[in-house]
Amino acid sequence: MMDSVIDLRETEPGIVQLTMQDKVHKNGFSEALMNGLVQAFETIKNNERFKVVIVTGYENYFASGGTQEALLAIYEGRASFTDVNLYSLAQDCSIPVISAMQGHGIGGGFIFGMFADFIVLSKESIYTTNFMKYGFTPGMGATYILPQKFGVSLAHEMLLTAANYRGAQLEKRGIPYPVLPRNEVLAYAYELARQIADKPLHSLITLKDHLVGPAREQLAAIIKKEVQMHEKTFHHPEVKERIMALFGK
């Protein structure tokens, strides 16, 4: 499958690479990218050849989260981050997913990558949960998945401060994931993928279902609470001012 913003192709037997390449929005969650991601994972679901998915971006961008227009729509009450369920696409996928985060992961784009079964970061790239920078509380399941992946202390720091962290900084903080030079991230992901693709499909599906089952069961309640926090925090005038003044900076 090939279109302007998503490239989905089986690159080796059993291995499918999903490349996000919305260069106009720097892999922000434009309507085209969101629809493309949903369609791509539906295609993966319906193809019994695939055993493992590698999700990656282009050049120095992995995914940049909500666009300015989308954030303003939520502020105005015309939209919610739950309108399109991007956050758990990787977790809900029946086969293992590797986030080859070769580029910047920003806000919801970073959290999208965190829901994968395997995560590979780059030393040079910026990773941030920048929701509070704009004055509203985190969404996309961030309050659940980030403590699960990075530990409570670092996750709370990232969520509350909305600071930027280079991959090299996160490596020094002891995150349990490989952090490599950008040009080595995808190759490392393929090494992992080949080890996974060697296994029987039915066993991969059965084990992943067991491993992520509790998270799948808990996530709905977390999302509900995040939406409730948005109702309290997203619609203040200061939020719009921050979105207009700070977006992309």
mmCIF file of C-alpha atoms in Angstrom:
data_model
loop_
_atom_site.group_PDB
_atom_site.id
_atom_site.type_symbol
_atom_site.label_atom_id
_atom_site.label_comp_id
_atom_site.label_asym_id
_atom_site.label_seq_id
_atom_site.Cartn_x
_atom_site.Cartn_y
_atom_site.Cartn_z
ATOM 1 C CA MET A 1 0.000 0.000 0.000
ATOM 2 C CA MET A 2 1.412 3.363 -0.979
ATOM 3 C CA ASP A 3 -0.024 6.852 -0.704
ATOM 4 C CA SER A 4 1.358 10.317 -0.062
ATOM 5 C CA VAL A 5 1.734 10.055 3.719
ATOM 6 C CA ILE A 6 1.919 6.315 4.518
ATOM 7 C CA ASP A 7 4.159 3.713 2.939
ATOM 8 C CA LEU A 8 3.294 0.144 3.965
ATOM 9 C CA ARG A 9 5.275 -2.687 2.438
ATOM 10 C CA GLU A 10 6.516 -6.181 3.237
ATOM 11 C CA THR A 11 10.259 -5.686 3.100
ATOM 12 C CA GLU A 12 11.293 -9.214 4.075
ATOM 13 C CA PRO A 13 9.265 -12.395 4.596
ATOM 14 C CA GLY A 14 6.971 -11.763 7.564
ATOM 15 C CA ILE A 15 8.268 -8.235 8.179
ATOM 16 C CA VAL A 16 6.128 -5.226 7.236
ATOM 17 C CA GLN A 17 7.477 -1.674 7.465
ATOM 18 C CA LEU A 18 5.051 1.200 8.055
ATOM 19 C CA THR A 19 6.666 4.533 7.255
ATOM 20 C CA MET A 20 4.968 7.803 8.208
ATOM 21 C CA GLN A 21 5.980 10.513 5.741
ATOM 22 C CA ASP A 22 3.643 13.489 5.982
ATOM 23 C CA LYS A 23 6.312 16.076 5.235
ATOM 24 C CA VAL A 24 3.837 18.954 5.043
ATOM 25 C CA HIS A 25 2.878 18.473 8.709
ATOM 26 C CA LYS A 26 6.209 16.990 9.870
ATOM 27 C CA ASN A 27 4.311 13.806 10.728
ATOM 28 C CA GLY A 28 1.795 15.679 12.816
ATOM 29 C CA PHE A 29 -1.544 13.934 13.116
ATOM 30 C CA SER A 30 -3.175 15.420 10.047
ATOM 31 C CA GLU A 31 -6.417 13.862 8.847
ATOM 32 C CA ALA A 32 -4.516 12.120 6.056
ATOM 33 C CA LEU A 33 -1.931 10.644 8.421
ATOM 34 C CA MET A 34 -4.525 9.520 10.970
ATOM 35 C CA ASN A 35 -6.684 7.852 8.349
ATOM 36 C CA GLY A 36 -3.613 6.312 6.765
ATOM 37 C CA LEU A 37 -2.467 4.807 10.056
ATOM 38 C CA VAL A 38 -5.872 3.314 10.784
ATOM 39 C CA GLN A 39 -6.048 1.870 7.255
ATOM 40 C CA ALA A 40 -2.508 0.511 7.491
ATOM 41 C CA PHE A 41 -3.157 -1.369 10.719
ATOM 42 C CA GLU A 42 -6.394 -2.732 9.257
ATOM 43 C CA THR A 43 -4.396 -4.014 6.285
ATOM 44 C CA ILE A 44 -1.893 -5.613 8.661
ATOM 45 C CA LYS A 45 -4.719 -7.246 10.604
ATOM 46 C CA ASN A 46 -6.057 -8.872 7.454
ATOM 47 C CA ASN A 47 -2.760 -10.227 6.135
ATOM 48 C CA GLU A 48 -1.734 -13.602 7.540
ATOM 49 C CA ARG A 49 1.789 -13.365 6.071
ATOM 50 C CA PHE A 50 2.828 -10.614 8.443
ATOM 51 C CA LYS A 51 4.495 -11.544 11.733
ATOM 52 C CA VAL A 52 5.989 -8.238 12.921
ATOM 53 C CA VAL A 53 5.538 -4.533 12.160
ATOM 54 C CA ILE A 54 8.238 -1.862 12.147
ATOM 55 C CA VAL A 55 6.804 1.646 12.506
ATOM 56 C CA THR A 56 9.117 4.505 11.617
ATOM 57 C CA GLY A 57 9.140 8.066 10.311
ATOM 58 C CA TYR A 58 11.122 10.034 7.746
ATOM 59 C CA GLU A 59 14.444 11.874 8.090
ATOM 60 C CA ASN A 60 14.511 13.497 11.564
ATOM 61 C CA TYR A 61 10.782 13.123 12.388
ATOM 62 C CA PHE A 62 9.068 10.134 13.915
ATOM 63 C CA ALA A 63 5.689 11.675 14.830
ATOM 64 C CA SER A 64 4.740 15.167 15.983
ATOM 65 C CA GLY A 65 1.330 14.692 17.597
ATOM 66 C CA GLY A 66 -1.701 16.904 17.151
ATOM 67 C CA THR A 67 -1.627 19.654 14.561
ATOM 68 C CA GLN A 68 -2.380 23.218 15.606
ATOM 69 C CA GLU A 69 -5.758 22.971 13.885
ATOM 70 C CA ALA A 70 -6.603 19.786 15.783
ATOM 71 C CA LEU A 71 -5.649 21.308 19.138
ATOM 72 C CA LEU A 72 -7.812 24.341 18.441
ATOM 73 C CA ALA A 73 -10.706 22.053 17.522
ATOM 74 C CA ILE A 74 -10.417 20.316 20.891
ATOM 75 C CA TYR A 75 -10.205 23.698 22.636
ATOM 76 C CA GLU A 76 -13.413 24.783 20.891
ATOM 77 C CA GLY A 77 -15.179 21.545 21.824
ATOM 78 C CA ARG A 78 -15.452 20.359 18.223
ATOM 79 C CA ALA A 79 -13.167 17.348 18.638
ATOM 80 C CA SER A 80 -11.522 14.964 21.104
ATOM 81 C CA PHE A 81 -8.367 12.902 20.876
ATOM 82 C CA THR A 82 -10.653 9.876 21.142
ATOM 83 C CA ASP A 83 -12.349 10.654 17.808
ATOM 84 C CA VAL A 84 -9.697 8.540 16.075
ATOM 85 C CA ASN A 85 -8.062 5.878 18.219
ATOM 86 C CA LEU A 86 -4.427 6.226 17.254
ATOM 87 C CA TYR A 87 -2.972 5.756 20.704
ATOM 88 C CA SER A 88 -3.570 2.006 20.992
ATOM 89 C CA LEU A 89 -3.129 0.929 17.362
ATOM 90 C CA ALA A 90 0.190 -0.728 18.161
ATOM 91 C CA GLN A 91 -1.025 -2.282 21.405
ATOM 92 C CA ASP A 92 -4.203 -3.611 19.777
ATOM 93 C CA CYS A 93 -2.286 -5.034 16.814
ATOM 94 C CA SER A 94 -2.303 -8.832 17.089
ATOM 95 C CA ILE A 95 1.354 -9.174 16.089
ATOM 96 C CA PRO A 96 4.407 -7.524 17.695
ATOM 97 C CA VAL A 97 5.129 -3.900 16.802
ATOM 98 C CA ILE A 98 8.520 -2.190 16.897
ATOM 99 C CA SER A 99 8.698 1.600 17.134
ATOM 100 C CA ALA A 100 11.868 2.578 15.293
ATOM 101 C CA MET A 101 11.804 6.170 16.532
ATOM 102 C CA GLN A 102 14.642 7.479 14.415
ATOM 103 C CA GLY A 103 13.385 11.062 14.683
ATOM 104 C CA HIS A 104 11.672 13.472 17.020
ATOM 105 C CA GLY A 105 8.694 12.157 18.973
ATOM 106 C CA ILE A 106 6.509 15.026 20.159
ATOM 107 C CA GLY A 107 3.430 14.938 22.384
ATOM 108 C CA GLY A 108 0.890 12.439 21.133
ATOM 109 C CA GLY A 109 3.344 11.326 18.462
ATOM 110 C CA PHE A 110 5.802 10.223 21.126
ATOM 111 C CA ILE A 111 3.052 8.470 23.071
ATOM 112 C CA PHE A 112 1.881 6.713 19.892
ATOM 113 C CA GLY A 113 5.345 5.147 19.685
ATOM 114 C CA MET A 114 5.352 4.176 23.355
ATOM 115 C CA PHE A 115 2.483 1.723 22.858
ATOM 116 C CA ALA A 116 4.665 -0.562 20.729
ATOM 117 C CA ASP A 117 6.060 -3.831 22.063
ATOM 118 C CA PHE A 118 9.637 -2.771 21.303
ATOM 119 C CA ILE A 119 11.030 0.754 21.293
ATOM 120 C CA VAL A 120 14.252 2.025 19.742
ATOM 121 C CA LEU A 121 15.233 5.695 20.181
ATOM 122 C CA SER A 122 17.886 7.862 18.577
ATOM 123 C CA LYS A 123 20.511 9.768 20.514
ATOM 124 C CA GLU A 124 20.038 12.986 18.553
ATOM 125 C CA SER A 125 16.256 13.208 18.534
ATOM 126 C CA ILE A 126 13.983 15.125 20.893
ATOM 127 C CA TYR A 127 11.293 13.273 22.823
ATOM 128 C CA THR A 128 8.715 15.184 24.797
ATOM 129 C CA THR A 129 5.295 14.912 26.368
ATOM 130 C CA ASN A 130 4.636 18.593 25.802
ATOM 131 C CA PHE A 131 0.901 18.678 26.611
ATOM 132 C CA MET A 132 1.304 20.892 29.689
ATOM 133 C CA LYS A 133 3.382 23.351 27.652
ATOM 134 C CA TYR A 134 0.054 24.409 26.142
ATOM 135 C CA GLY A 135 -1.738 24.405 29.478
ATOM 136 C CA PHE A 136 -3.826 21.240 29.136
ATOM 137 C CA THR A 137 -3.374 17.848 30.745
ATOM 138 C CA PRO A 138 -1.981 14.852 28.837
ATOM 139 C CA GLY A 139 -4.094 12.613 26.638
ATOM 140 C CA MET A 140 -3.529 9.673 24.261
ATOM 141 C CA GLY A 141 -3.074 7.334 27.233
ATOM 142 C CA ALA A 142 0.139 9.139 28.208
ATOM 143 C CA THR A 143 -0.609 9.020 31.930
ATOM 144 C CA TYR A 144 -0.739 5.225 31.727
ATOM 145 C CA ILE A 145 1.822 4.141 29.166
ATOM 146 C CA LEU A 146 4.713 6.444 30.056
ATOM 147 C CA PRO A 147 5.004 5.263 33.703
ATOM 148 C CA GLN A 148 4.724 1.692 32.429
ATOM 149 C CA LYS A 149 7.571 2.145 29.954
ATOM 150 C CA PHE A 150 9.906 4.646 31.639
ATOM 151 C CA GLY A 151 9.063 4.233 35.330
ATOM 152 C CA VAL A 152 7.002 6.473 37.573
ATOM 153 C CA SER A 153 9.654 9.019 38.544
ATOM 154 C CA LEU A 154 10.876 9.925 35.050
ATOM 155 C CA ALA A 155 7.366 9.726 33.593
ATOM 156 C CA HIS A 156 5.946 12.131 36.148
ATOM 157 C CA GLU A 157 8.836 14.521 35.512
ATOM 158 C CA MET A 158 8.265 14.418 31.759
ATOM 159 C CA LEU A 159 4.498 14.836 32.049
ATOM 160 C CA LEU A 160 4.568 17.678 34.589
ATOM 161 C CA THR A 161 7.455 19.711 33.176
ATOM 162 C CA ALA A 162 6.694 19.131 29.454
ATOM 163 C CA ALA A 163 10.449 19.441 28.914
ATOM 164 C CA ASN A 164 12.399 18.297 25.857
ATOM 165 C CA TYR A 165 14.767 15.356 26.250
ATOM 166 C CA ARG A 166 17.336 14.181 23.751
ATOM 167 C CA GLY A 167 17.534 10.439 23.379
ATOM 168 C CA ALA A 168 21.053 10.567 24.806
ATOM 169 C CA GLN A 169 19.675 12.228 27.958
ATOM 170 C CA LEU A 170 17.035 9.557 28.384
ATOM 171 C CA GLU A 171 19.706 6.901 27.963
ATOM 172 C CA LYS A 172 21.661 8.449 30.843
ATOM 173 C CA ARG A 173 18.479 8.424 32.937
ATOM 174 C CA GLY A 174 18.404 4.658 32.576
ATOM 175 C CA ILE A 175 15.457 3.986 30.272
ATOM 176 C CA PRO A 176 15.278 0.249 29.446
ATOM 177 C CA TYR A 177 15.402 0.682 25.664
ATOM 178 C CA PRO A 178 18.234 0.910 23.135
ATOM 179 C CA VAL A 179 19.264 4.445 22.193
ATOM 180 C CA LEU A 180 21.393 4.551 19.055
ATOM 181 C CA PRO A 181 22.692 7.037 16.514
ATOM 182 C CA ARG A 182 19.826 7.954 14.184
ATOM 183 C CA ASN A 183 21.316 6.159 11.200
ATOM 184 C CA GLU A 184 21.487 2.884 13.178
ATOM 185 C CA VAL A 185 17.933 2.812 14.562
ATOM 186 C CA LEU A 186 16.211 1.132 11.625
ATOM 187 C CA ALA A 187 18.933 -1.486 11.196
ATOM 188 C CA TYR A 188 18.618 -2.420 14.870
ATOM 189 C CA ALA A 189 14.828 -2.658 14.481
ATOM 190 C CA TYR A 190 15.335 -5.087 11.599
ATOM 191 C CA GLU A 191 17.616 -7.250 13.722
ATOM 192 C CA LEU A 192 14.806 -7.521 16.267
ATOM 193 C CA ALA A 193 12.207 -8.091 13.574
ATOM 194 C CA ARG A 194 14.120 -10.994 12.036
ATOM 195 C CA GLN A 195 14.328 -12.717 15.410
ATOM 196 C CA ILE A 196 10.569 -12.312 15.828
ATOM 197 C CA ALA A 197 9.648 -13.330 12.259
ATOM 198 C CA ASP A 198 11.436 -16.633 12.815
ATOM 199 C CA LYS A 199 8.661 -17.696 15.232
ATOM 200 C CA PRO A 200 5.289 -19.305 14.391
ATOM 201 C CA LEU A 201 2.555 -16.739 13.805
ATOM 202 C CA HIS A 202 0.012 -18.415 16.076
ATOM 203 C CA SER A 203 2.493 -18.442 18.947
ATOM 204 C CA LEU A 204 3.394 -14.776 18.437
ATOM 205 C CA ILE A 205 -0.283 -13.791 18.510
ATOM 206 C CA THR A 206 -0.999 -15.943 21.578
ATOM 207 C CA LEU A 207 1.941 -14.625 23.576
ATOM 208 C CA LYS A 208 1.373 -10.971 22.695
ATOM 209 C CA ASP A 209 -2.285 -11.301 23.654
ATOM 210 C CA HIS A 210 -1.195 -12.629 27.042
ATOM 211 C CA LEU A 211 1.510 -10.012 27.592
ATOM 212 C CA VAL A 212 -0.571 -6.926 26.750
ATOM 213 C CA GLY A 213 -3.951 -8.240 27.860
ATOM 214 C CA PRO A 214 -3.927 -6.427 31.227
ATOM 215 C CA ALA A 215 -2.930 -3.142 29.568
ATOM 216 C CA ARG A 216 -5.712 -3.471 27.017
ATOM 217 C CA GLU A 217 -8.207 -4.017 29.842
ATOM 218 C CA GLN A 218 -7.000 -1.019 31.883
ATOM 219 C CA LEU A 219 -6.595 1.512 29.095
ATOM 220 C CA ALA A 220 -10.268 2.366 28.584
ATOM 221 C CA ALA A 221 -10.614 3.596 32.163
ATOM 222 C CA ILE A 222 -7.453 5.692 31.831
ATOM 223 C CA ILE A 223 -8.678 7.282 28.605
ATOM 224 C CA LYS A 224 -11.978 8.136 30.269
ATOM 225 C CA LYS A 225 -10.134 9.926 33.085
ATOM 226 C CA GLU A 226 -7.889 11.781 30.636
ATOM 227 C CA VAL A 227 -10.966 13.003 28.752
ATOM 228 C CA GLN A 228 -12.448 14.190 32.060
ATOM 229 C CA MET A 229 -9.232 16.106 32.775
ATOM 230 C CA HIS A 230 -9.432 17.685 29.310
ATOM 231 C CA GLU A 231 -12.931 18.879 30.095
ATOM 232 C CA LYS A 232 -11.483 20.693 33.111
ATOM 233 C CA THR A 233 -8.274 22.020 31.541
ATOM 234 C CA PHE A 234 -8.563 22.358 27.763
ATOM 235 C CA HIS A 235 -11.173 25.099 27.373
ATOM 236 C CA HIS A 236 -9.529 27.968 29.242
ATOM 237 C CA PRO A 237 -8.571 31.046 27.183
ATOM 238 C CA GLU A 238 -4.931 30.663 28.237
ATOM 239 C CA VAL A 239 -4.800 27.332 26.384
ATOM 240 C CA LYS A 240 -5.772 28.942 23.092
ATOM 241 C CA GLU A 241 -3.242 31.712 23.685
ATOM 242 C CA ARG A 242 -0.520 29.154 24.274
ATOM 243 C CA ILE A 243 -1.483 27.071 21.232
ATOM 244 C CA MET A 244 -1.331 30.165 19.031
ATOM 245 C CA ALA A 245 1.900 31.516 20.529
ATOM 246 C CA LEU A 246 3.937 28.395 21.254
ATOM 247 C CA PHE A 247 2.967 25.757 18.683
ATOM 248 C CA GLY A 248 5.997 24.437 16.840
ATOM 249 C CA LYS A 249 8.496 26.263 19.047
#
